Amino acid sequence: MSDRRGRASASGDGRAFLGMPAFPEAARDAVRDERLRGNLRHATHTIRDKRARAVAELDDWDALRRAGKEIKDRTLRHLDTYLVRLEEAVTAAGGTVHWAADADEANRIVTDLVKATGETEVVKVKSMATQEIGLNEALEAEGIAAYETDLAELIVQLGDDRPSHILVPAIHRNRGEIRDIFRERMAGWGRPAPEGLGDTPAELAEAARLHLREKFLRARVGISGANFMVAETGTLVVVESEGNGRMCLTLPETLISVVGIEKVVPTWRDLEVFLQTLPRSSTAERMNPYTSMWTGTGDGDGPRTFHLVLLDNGRTDALADEVGRQALRCIRCSACLNVCPVYERAGGHAYGSVYPGPIGAILTPQLRGTASEIDASLPYASSLCGACYEVCPVAIDIPEVLVHLRERVAAEGGRGHRLEKAAVKASSWLLDRPNALAAAERLASATRALHPKRLPGPGARQWSDHRDLPEVPAEPFRDWWRKNRT
């Protein structure tokens, strides 16, 4: 990977970020970083306090939350019907729909579409789906430069970094760090930072604005995701706060949107609910400053060519899980991250995925499976306090799904669970044989003076570091009962 675009990346087949350890190891390193913890604490507390005030303004918030849950559940139950209806509507409006089963297929489709235009640069709207599939890296491998235009994504890209938050990808950076990144890296990507750039928000925003403006005016291809897709009309919706999305969606001649299949809603009336709950729950705004909607193509207005890439990439597998499928309700507001005590201390990078925090802990293992060490560890990256469920605008019971996925990981016998499974199997054999159990109890009592105070092995030792092992009684209960029952 070239030095200019050498940021750490996810592999194109949807696996974990390259080189990432399991969550416990990554979190152990993160919590020792005092600056990171300070940045996260300040940012998450500020966002969640503002959100609480914005939500409290609505007397019917609970009703909206319930409505959002029911709309999403109904849509997921009939997802095949609504996706076909969406394809028909997009096609009738002049767009072209492509279906991608996985990350490789989606990357191949988008790369071929860009190459067909003859362009070697694209501008991008912030998109979790394109991060999920590693699209920027796939484009780069074909000689195509992808420029992020969201301010936080720009910071991450210029800093050869990874996003650590769904809504604020550079939440782990403070203003001084951002200033230094702009000073040192902007010139390698285009217009350099202004001389004497300071670290005030106004100066940093102006530097980004000047840097990006030339890219907006030059780009012939734009790439986006979508917050919602309306099946009845084929309309796509992007909500954002900076205006960069509007520039990417209207100025290029070709627009390519990569969207997860779960983002569809049946009607405009359904969309109304989410346009009330998403801004308040994410940015604590009554409405998004920029809500862009487009339906196919139009003469003299916006891109002349529109392609919609519908992405599966594990979503159908998640849909088949009656408990886990509720993760597909997610509207990417990030409220769960901002209240999570684990995320606040460990940060987003420890999750090894573009989806960090509580929602990532249940979504990523379903999209990628639990075969890898890091994916198997994610369902355990939680205290199960339930704060995430309380703030979720579509009532995803994240603790319930976490426990469900822990059961799956344990049943698969991944690392840390083989010994547990063997112990349960041995216990079952022993409990089915009363005479053997009685002999084992007498042996345990006879050797009680030799029993260790701590369990052997690294994982077991951590458990007994904070818990007293119970003492074995001087004689088994059944022997005591036989002596004293009369």
Coordinates of C-alpha atoms in Angstrom, one line a residue:
M1 CA 0.0 0.0 0.0
S2 CA 1.4 3.4 -1.0
D3 CA 2.5 5.8 1.7
R4 CA 0.0 8.4 0.6
R5 CA -3.0 6.2 1.3
G6 CA -1.4 3.8 3.7
R7 CA -4.0 3.7 6.4
A8 CA -4.7 0.4 8.2
S9 CA -7.6 -1.4 6.7
A10 CA -10.0 -4.2 6.9
S11 CA -9.5 -7.1 4.6
G12 CA -11.8 -7.2 1.6
D13 CA -13.5 -10.4 2.6
G14 CA -15.0 -8.9 5.7
R15 CA -12.5 -10.3 8.2
A16 CA -11.1 -8.3 11.1
F17 CA -8.7 -5.4 10.7
L18 CA -5.4 -6.8 9.7
G19 CA -3.2 -7.7 12.7
M20 CA -5.9 -7.0 15.3
P21 CA -5.8 -9.1 18.5
A22 CA -8.8 -10.3 20.4
F23 CA -10.8 -7.7 22.3
P24 CA -9.4 -8.4 25.8
E25 CA -5.8 -7.9 24.6
A26 CA -6.6 -4.8 22.5
A27 CA -8.7 -3.3 25.3
R28 CA -5.9 -3.9 27.9
D29 CA -3.6 -1.8 25.8
A30 CA -6.2 0.9 25.1
V31 CA -7.2 1.5 28.8
R32 CA -3.6 2.4 29.6
D33 CA -3.7 5.3 27.1
E34 CA -4.6 8.2 29.3
R35 CA -5.0 10.7 26.4
L36 CA -7.3 8.3 24.5
R37 CA -9.4 7.8 27.6
G38 CA -9.6 11.5 28.2
N39 CA -10.7 12.2 24.6
L40 CA -13.3 9.5 24.7
R41 CA -14.7 10.5 28.1
H42 CA -15.1 14.2 27.1
A43 CA -16.6 13.4 23.7
T44 CA -19.1 10.6 24.8
H45 CA -20.3 12.5 27.9
T46 CA -20.9 15.7 25.8
I47 CA -22.8 13.8 23.1
R48 CA -25.0 11.7 25.4
D49 CA -25.9 14.7 27.6
K50 CA -27.0 16.7 24.5
R51 CA -28.9 13.7 23.2
A52 CA -30.8 13.3 26.5
R53 CA -32.0 16.9 26.3
A54 CA -33.1 16.6 22.7
V55 CA -35.0 13.3 23.3
A56 CA -36.7 14.8 26.4
E57 CA -38.3 17.5 24.2
L58 CA -40.6 14.9 22.7
D59 CA -43.5 13.6 24.7
D60 CA -44.1 10.7 22.3
W61 CA -40.5 9.5 22.2
D62 CA -41.4 6.1 23.6
A63 CA -44.2 5.8 21.0
L64 CA -41.7 6.7 18.2
R65 CA -39.2 4.2 19.5
R66 CA -41.9 1.5 19.5
A67 CA -43.0 2.4 16.0
G68 CA -39.5 2.3 14.7
K69 CA -39.0 -1.2 16.2
E70 CA -42.3 -2.4 14.7
I71 CA -41.6 -1.0 11.2
K72 CA -38.1 -2.6 11.1
D73 CA -39.4 -5.9 12.3
R74 CA -42.2 -6.0 9.8
T75 CA -39.8 -5.0 7.0
L76 CA -37.3 -7.7 8.0
R77 CA -40.0 -10.4 8.0
H78 CA -40.9 -9.5 4.4
L79 CA -37.5 -8.2 3.3
D80 CA -37.5 -10.2 0.0
T81 CA -40.8 -8.5 -1.1
Y82 CA -39.6 -5.0 -0.3
L83 CA -36.2 -5.5 -2.0
V84 CA -37.9 -6.6 -5.2
R85 CA -40.2 -3.6 -5.0
L86 CA -37.3 -1.3 -4.4
E87 CA -35.4 -2.7 -7.4
E88 CA -38.4 -2.2 -9.7
A89 CA -38.9 1.4 -8.5
V90 CA -35.2 2.3 -8.9
T91 CA -35.1 0.8 -12.4
A92 CA -38.3 2.6 -13.4
A93 CA -36.7 5.9 -12.3
G94 CA -33.6 5.4 -14.5
G95 CA -31.2 3.7 -12.1
T96 CA -29.5 0.4 -12.3
V97 CA -29.5 -2.1 -9.4
H98 CA -26.7 -4.6 -8.7
W99 CA -26.8 -7.4 -6.1
A100 CA -23.7 -8.3 -4.2
A101 CA -23.6 -11.4 -2.1
D102 CA -20.4 -10.5 -0.3
A103 CA -17.6 -7.9 0.0
D104 CA -15.6 -9.2 -3.0
E105 CA -18.5 -9.1 -5.3
A106 CA -19.5 -5.6 -4.2
N107 CA -15.9 -4.3 -4.6
R108 CA -15.7 -5.9 -8.0
I109 CA -19.0 -4.3 -9.2
V110 CA -18.0 -0.8 -7.9
T111 CA -14.5 -1.0 -9.3
D112 CA -15.7 -2.0 -12.7
L113 CA -18.3 0.8 -12.7
V114 CA -15.7 3.4 -11.9
K115 CA -13.2 2.0 -14.5
A116 CA -15.9 2.1 -17.1
T117 CA -16.1 5.9 -16.7
G118 CA -12.4 6.3 -17.4
E119 CA -11.9 8.2 -14.1
T120 CA -9.2 7.5 -11.6
E121 CA -10.6 9.6 -8.7
V122 CA -13.8 9.4 -6.7
V123 CA -15.3 11.5 -3.9
K124 CA -17.1 9.6 -1.1
V125 CA -19.9 10.4 1.3
K126 CA -19.4 8.8 4.7
S127 CA -20.5 5.2 4.4
M128 CA -20.2 2.4 6.9
A129 CA -21.0 -0.2 4.2
T130 CA -18.1 0.8 2.0
Q131 CA -15.8 0.7 5.1
E132 CA -17.2 -2.7 5.9
I133 CA -16.2 -4.2 2.6
G134 CA -12.8 -2.3 2.3
L135 CA -13.9 -0.5 -0.8
N136 CA -11.2 2.2 -0.6
E137 CA -8.5 -0.4 -0.6
A138 CA -10.1 -2.3 -3.5
L139 CA -10.2 0.9 -5.5
E140 CA -6.6 1.7 -4.7
A141 CA -5.5 -1.7 -5.9
E142 CA -7.0 -0.8 -9.3
G143 CA -5.3 2.6 -9.4
I144 CA -8.4 4.6 -8.3
A145 CA -8.0 7.2 -5.5
A146 CA -11.0 7.4 -3.2
Y147 CA -11.3 10.7 -1.2
E148 CA -13.3 10.8 2.0
T149 CA -15.2 14.1 2.3
D150 CA -16.7 13.9 5.8
L151 CA -14.5 15.9 8.1
A152 CA -14.0 13.1 10.6
E153 CA -13.4 10.6 7.9
L154 CA -10.9 13.0 6.3
I155 CA -9.0 13.2 9.5
V156 CA -8.9 9.4 9.7
Q157 CA -7.8 9.1 6.1
L158 CA -5.1 11.7 6.3
G159 CA -3.8 10.2 9.6
D160 CA -3.4 6.7 8.2
D161 CA -5.8 5.7 10.9
R162 CA -8.9 3.7 11.4
P163 CA -12.4 4.9 12.4
S164 CA -13.3 4.4 16.1
H165 CA -16.9 5.6 16.3
I166 CA -19.9 5.2 14.0
L167 CA -20.9 8.8 14.0
V168 CA -17.6 10.5 14.9
P169 CA -14.9 8.3 13.4
A170 CA -12.1 10.5 14.7
I171 CA -13.5 10.8 18.3
H172 CA -10.2 9.4 19.6
R173 CA -8.4 12.5 18.3
N174 CA -8.2 15.9 20.0
R175 CA -7.9 19.3 18.2
G176 CA -4.1 19.5 18.6
E177 CA -3.7 16.1 17.0
I178 CA -6.0 17.1 14.1
R179 CA -4.1 20.3 13.5
D180 CA -0.8 18.3 13.3
I181 CA -2.4 15.8 10.9
F182 CA -3.6 18.6 8.6
R183 CA -0.3 20.4 8.7
E184 CA 1.7 17.3 7.9
R185 CA -0.5 15.3 5.5
M186 CA -2.9 17.6 3.6
A187 CA -0.3 18.6 1.0
G188 CA 0.2 14.9 0.0
W189 CA -3.5 14.5 -0.8
G190 CA -4.1 17.9 -2.5
R191 CA -4.4 21.4 -1.3
P192 CA -2.1 21.9 1.7
A193 CA -3.2 23.3 5.1
P194 CA -3.0 27.1 5.4
E195 CA 0.2 28.6 6.9
G196 CA 0.1 28.9 10.6
L197 CA -3.0 26.7 11.0
G198 CA -4.3 26.7 14.6
D199 CA -6.4 24.2 16.5
T200 CA -9.7 26.1 16.8
P201 CA -12.7 24.4 15.3
A202 CA -13.3 27.2 12.9
E203 CA -9.7 27.1 11.6
L204 CA -9.8 23.3 11.2
A205 CA -13.1 23.3 9.4
E206 CA -12.0 26.0 7.0
A207 CA -8.8 24.1 6.2
A208 CA -10.9 21.0 5.4
R209 CA -13.4 23.1 3.4
L210 CA -10.6 24.6 1.2
H211 CA -8.9 21.2 0.8
L212 CA -12.1 19.4 -0.3
R213 CA -13.6 22.1 -2.5
E214 CA -11.2 21.4 -5.4
K215 CA -12.1 17.7 -5.1
F216 CA -15.8 18.4 -5.3
L217 CA -15.4 20.5 -8.4
R218 CA -13.1 18.1 -10.1
A219 CA -14.8 14.8 -9.4
R220 CA -16.8 13.0 -12.0
V221 CA -17.8 10.0 -9.9
G222 CA -19.3 10.0 -6.4
I223 CA -19.8 7.1 -4.1
S224 CA -22.2 7.0 -1.2
G225 CA -24.1 4.7 1.1
A226 CA -27.6 5.5 2.3
N227 CA -29.4 5.8 5.6
F228 CA -32.7 4.6 4.2
M229 CA -34.2 3.3 0.9
V230 CA -37.9 3.8 0.3
A231 CA -39.3 0.8 -1.5
E232 CA -42.5 2.3 -2.8
T233 CA -40.6 5.0 -4.9
G234 CA -37.0 3.8 -5.1
T235 CA -35.8 6.9 -3.2
L236 CA -32.5 6.9 -1.3
V237 CA -31.9 9.1 1.7
V238 CA -28.6 10.4 3.2
V239 CA -28.7 12.6 6.3
E240 CA -25.6 14.5 7.3
S241 CA -24.5 17.7 9.1
E242 CA -21.7 19.2 6.9
G243 CA -23.0 19.5 3.4
N244 CA -20.2 17.4 1.9
G245 CA -22.8 14.7 1.2
R246 CA -24.9 17.1 -0.8
M247 CA -21.9 18.0 -2.9
C248 CA -21.0 14.4 -3.6
L249 CA -24.6 13.5 -4.4
T250 CA -25.3 16.3 -6.8
L251 CA -22.1 17.4 -8.6
P252 CA -20.6 14.2 -10.1
E253 CA -21.9 12.8 -13.4
T254 CA -22.0 9.2 -12.0
L255 CA -23.3 8.2 -8.6
I256 CA -22.7 4.8 -7.1
S257 CA -24.5 3.9 -3.8
V258 CA -23.5 0.8 -1.8
V259 CA -26.2 0.0 0.7
G260 CA -26.9 -2.9 3.1
I261 CA -30.2 -4.7 2.2
E262 CA -31.5 -4.0 5.7
K263 CA -31.7 -0.3 5.0
V264 CA -35.0 -0.5 3.1
V265 CA -38.3 0.9 4.5
P266 CA -41.6 0.2 2.8
T267 CA -43.1 3.7 2.6
W268 CA -42.6 7.4 3.0
R269 CA -44.8 7.3 6.0
D270 CA -42.4 4.8 7.6
L271 CA -39.5 7.1 6.8
E272 CA -41.1 9.9 8.7
V273 CA -40.6 8.0 12.0
F274 CA -36.8 7.6 11.5
L275 CA -36.3 11.2 10.4
Q276 CA -37.5 12.2 13.9
T277 CA -35.6 9.6 15.9
L278 CA -32.2 9.4 14.1
P279 CA -31.1 13.1 14.4
R280 CA -32.1 13.4 18.0
S281 CA -30.5 10.1 18.9
S282 CA -27.2 10.6 17.0
T283 CA -26.3 14.3 16.8
A284 CA -28.9 15.6 19.3
E285 CA -30.5 17.8 16.6
R286 CA -34.2 18.2 16.0
M287 CA -33.5 17.5 12.3
N288 CA -30.5 17.0 10.2
P289 CA -29.1 20.1 8.6
Y290 CA -28.8 18.2 5.3
T291 CA -31.3 15.6 4.3
S292 CA -30.7 14.6 0.7
M293 CA -33.1 12.4 -1.3
W294 CA -32.9 11.2 -4.8
T295 CA -34.9 8.9 -7.0
G296 CA -33.1 7.5 -10.0
T297 CA -31.8 10.2 -12.4
G298 CA -33.2 13.4 -13.8
D299 CA -32.5 15.6 -16.8
G300 CA -30.2 18.5 -15.8
D301 CA -30.4 17.8 -12.1
G302 CA -27.8 15.7 -10.3
P303 CA -25.9 12.7 -11.7
R304 CA -26.8 11.5 -15.2
T305 CA -26.0 7.9 -14.2
F306 CA -27.0 6.2 -11.0
H307 CA -26.1 2.7 -9.7
L308 CA -27.4 1.0 -6.6
V309 CA -25.4 -1.9 -5.2
L310 CA -27.4 -3.9 -2.7
L311 CA -25.1 -5.5 -0.2
D312 CA -25.7 -8.8 1.7
N313 CA -22.3 -9.7 3.2
G314 CA -23.7 -11.8 6.0
R315 CA -27.0 -10.1 6.5
T316 CA -29.1 -13.0 5.2
D317 CA -27.4 -15.2 7.8
A318 CA -28.2 -12.7 10.5
L319 CA -31.8 -12.5 9.3
A320 CA -32.1 -16.3 9.8
D321 CA -31.4 -16.0 13.5
E322 CA -34.6 -15.2 15.4
V323 CA -32.8 -13.6 18.3
G324 CA -29.8 -12.0 16.5
R325 CA -31.8 -10.5 13.6
Q326 CA -32.8 -7.5 15.7
A327 CA -29.3 -6.2 15.2
L328 CA -30.5 -5.4 11.6
R329 CA -32.9 -2.8 12.9
C330 CA -29.9 -0.6 13.6
I331 CA -30.1 2.9 12.1
R332 CA -26.4 3.7 12.9
C333 CA -27.2 6.5 15.4
S334 CA -24.3 5.4 17.7
A335 CA -26.2 6.3 20.9
C336 CA -25.3 2.9 22.4
L337 CA -21.6 3.7 22.0
N338 CA -21.9 7.0 23.9
V339 CA -23.4 5.4 27.0
C340 CA -21.3 2.2 27.1
P341 CA -18.8 2.1 30.0
V342 CA -16.7 -0.5 28.1
Y343 CA -16.5 1.6 24.9
E344 CA -15.7 4.7 26.9
R345 CA -12.6 3.1 28.4
A346 CA -11.5 0.8 25.5
G347 CA -12.3 3.0 22.5
G348 CA -13.4 1.8 19.1
H349 CA -10.2 0.3 17.7
A350 CA -10.3 -2.5 20.3
Y351 CA -13.3 -4.1 18.5
G352 CA -11.3 -4.8 15.3
S353 CA -14.2 -3.8 13.1
V354 CA -15.8 -0.7 11.5
Y355 CA -18.7 -1.3 13.8
P356 CA -17.4 -0.7 17.4
G357 CA -19.2 -0.5 20.7
P358 CA -22.3 -2.5 21.8
I359 CA -23.9 -2.7 18.3
G360 CA -20.6 -3.9 16.8
A361 CA -20.3 -6.5 19.5
I362 CA -23.5 -8.1 18.2
L363 CA -23.5 -7.1 14.5
T364 CA -19.9 -8.0 13.6
P365 CA -20.0 -11.6 14.8
Q366 CA -23.1 -12.2 12.8
L367 CA -21.8 -10.7 9.6
R368 CA -18.4 -12.3 9.9
G369 CA -19.0 -15.4 12.0
T370 CA -17.2 -16.3 15.2
A371 CA -14.4 -18.4 13.7
S372 CA -11.7 -15.9 14.4
E373 CA -10.3 -15.1 17.8
I374 CA -11.4 -11.5 17.8
D375 CA -15.0 -12.2 16.5
A376 CA -15.4 -14.9 19.1
S377 CA -14.4 -12.4 21.8
L378 CA -16.8 -9.6 20.8
P379 CA -19.9 -10.9 22.5
Y380 CA -18.0 -10.8 25.8
A381 CA -17.0 -7.1 25.3
S382 CA -19.8 -5.9 27.6
S383 CA -20.8 -5.6 31.2
L384 CA -24.4 -6.3 30.3
C385 CA -25.5 -3.2 32.1
G386 CA -28.3 -2.6 29.7
A387 CA -27.6 1.2 29.1
C388 CA -27.4 0.5 25.3
Y389 CA -30.9 -1.0 25.2
E390 CA -32.3 2.0 27.1
V391 CA -31.1 4.5 24.5
C392 CA -31.6 2.5 21.3
P393 CA -34.2 4.4 19.2
V394 CA -35.3 1.1 17.6
A395 CA -35.3 -0.9 20.9
I396 CA -32.6 -3.5 20.0
D397 CA -32.1 -5.6 23.1
I398 CA -28.3 -5.7 22.8
P399 CA -27.8 -7.6 26.1
E400 CA -30.1 -10.3 25.0
V401 CA -28.2 -10.8 21.7
L402 CA -24.9 -10.7 23.5
V403 CA -25.9 -13.6 25.8
H404 CA -27.3 -15.4 22.8
L405 CA -24.0 -15.0 20.9
R406 CA -22.0 -16.1 24.0
E407 CA -24.0 -19.3 24.0
R408 CA -23.1 -19.8 20.3
V409 CA -19.4 -19.2 20.9
A410 CA -19.4 -21.6 23.8
A411 CA -21.2 -24.3 21.9
E412 CA -18.7 -24.0 19.0
G413 CA -16.0 -24.7 21.5
G414 CA -13.7 -21.8 20.6
R415 CA -10.6 -20.8 22.5
G416 CA -11.3 -20.6 26.2
H417 CA -14.3 -22.9 25.9
R418 CA -12.8 -26.3 25.1
L419 CA -11.8 -26.8 28.7
E420 CA -15.3 -25.7 29.8
K421 CA -17.0 -28.1 27.5
A422 CA -14.7 -31.0 28.7
A423 CA -15.5 -30.1 32.3
V424 CA -19.3 -30.1 31.7
K425 CA -19.0 -33.4 29.8
A426 CA -17.1 -35.0 32.7
S427 CA -19.5 -33.6 35.3
S428 CA -22.5 -35.0 33.3
W429 CA -20.9 -38.4 33.3
L430 CA -20.2 -38.2 37.1
L431 CA -23.6 -37.0 38.0
D432 CA -25.2 -39.8 36.1
R433 CA -23.4 -42.4 38.3
P434 CA -24.2 -42.0 42.0
N435 CA -21.6 -44.5 43.2
A436 CA -18.8 -42.8 41.3
L437 CA -20.0 -39.4 42.6
A438 CA -19.9 -40.6 46.2
A439 CA -16.4 -41.9 45.7
A440 CA -15.3 -38.6 44.2
E441 CA -16.8 -36.7 47.1
R442 CA -15.0 -38.8 49.7
L443 CA -11.7 -38.4 47.9
A444 CA -12.2 -34.7 47.7
S445 CA -12.9 -34.5 51.4
A446 CA -9.9 -36.7 52.3
T447 CA -7.5 -34.6 50.3
R448 CA -8.9 -31.1 51.2
A449 CA -5.6 -30.0 52.9
L450 CA -3.9 -30.4 49.5
H451 CA -6.3 -28.3 47.5
P452 CA -4.9 -25.2 45.8
K453 CA -6.2 -21.7 46.8
R454 CA -6.2 -20.6 43.1
L455 CA -7.2 -22.4 39.9
P456 CA -4.4 -23.3 37.5
G457 CA -4.1 -21.8 34.0
P458 CA -4.1 -18.1 32.9
G459 CA -7.8 -17.8 32.3
A460 CA -8.8 -19.7 35.4
R461 CA -6.3 -17.8 37.5
Q462 CA -7.8 -14.5 36.5
W463 CA -11.1 -15.7 37.8
S464 CA -9.8 -16.9 41.1
D465 CA -7.7 -13.8 41.6
H466 CA -10.9 -12.0 42.6
R467 CA -13.0 -14.9 44.1
D468 CA -12.4 -17.2 47.0
L469 CA -12.5 -20.9 46.0
P470 CA -15.1 -22.7 48.2
E471 CA -13.6 -25.0 50.9
V472 CA -14.5 -28.7 50.6
P473 CA -16.3 -29.9 53.7
A474 CA -14.7 -32.4 56.0
E475 CA -17.2 -35.0 54.9
P476 CA -19.6 -35.3 52.0
F477 CA -23.2 -34.3 52.6
R478 CA -24.6 -37.7 51.8
D479 CA -22.3 -39.2 54.5
W480 CA -23.4 -36.6 57.0
W481 CA -27.1 -37.3 56.2
R482 CA -26.7 -41.0 56.6
K483 CA -25.3 -40.4 60.1
N484 CA -27.7 -37.8 61.3
R485 CA -31.0 -38.4 59.5
T486 CA -32.3 -40.6 62.4

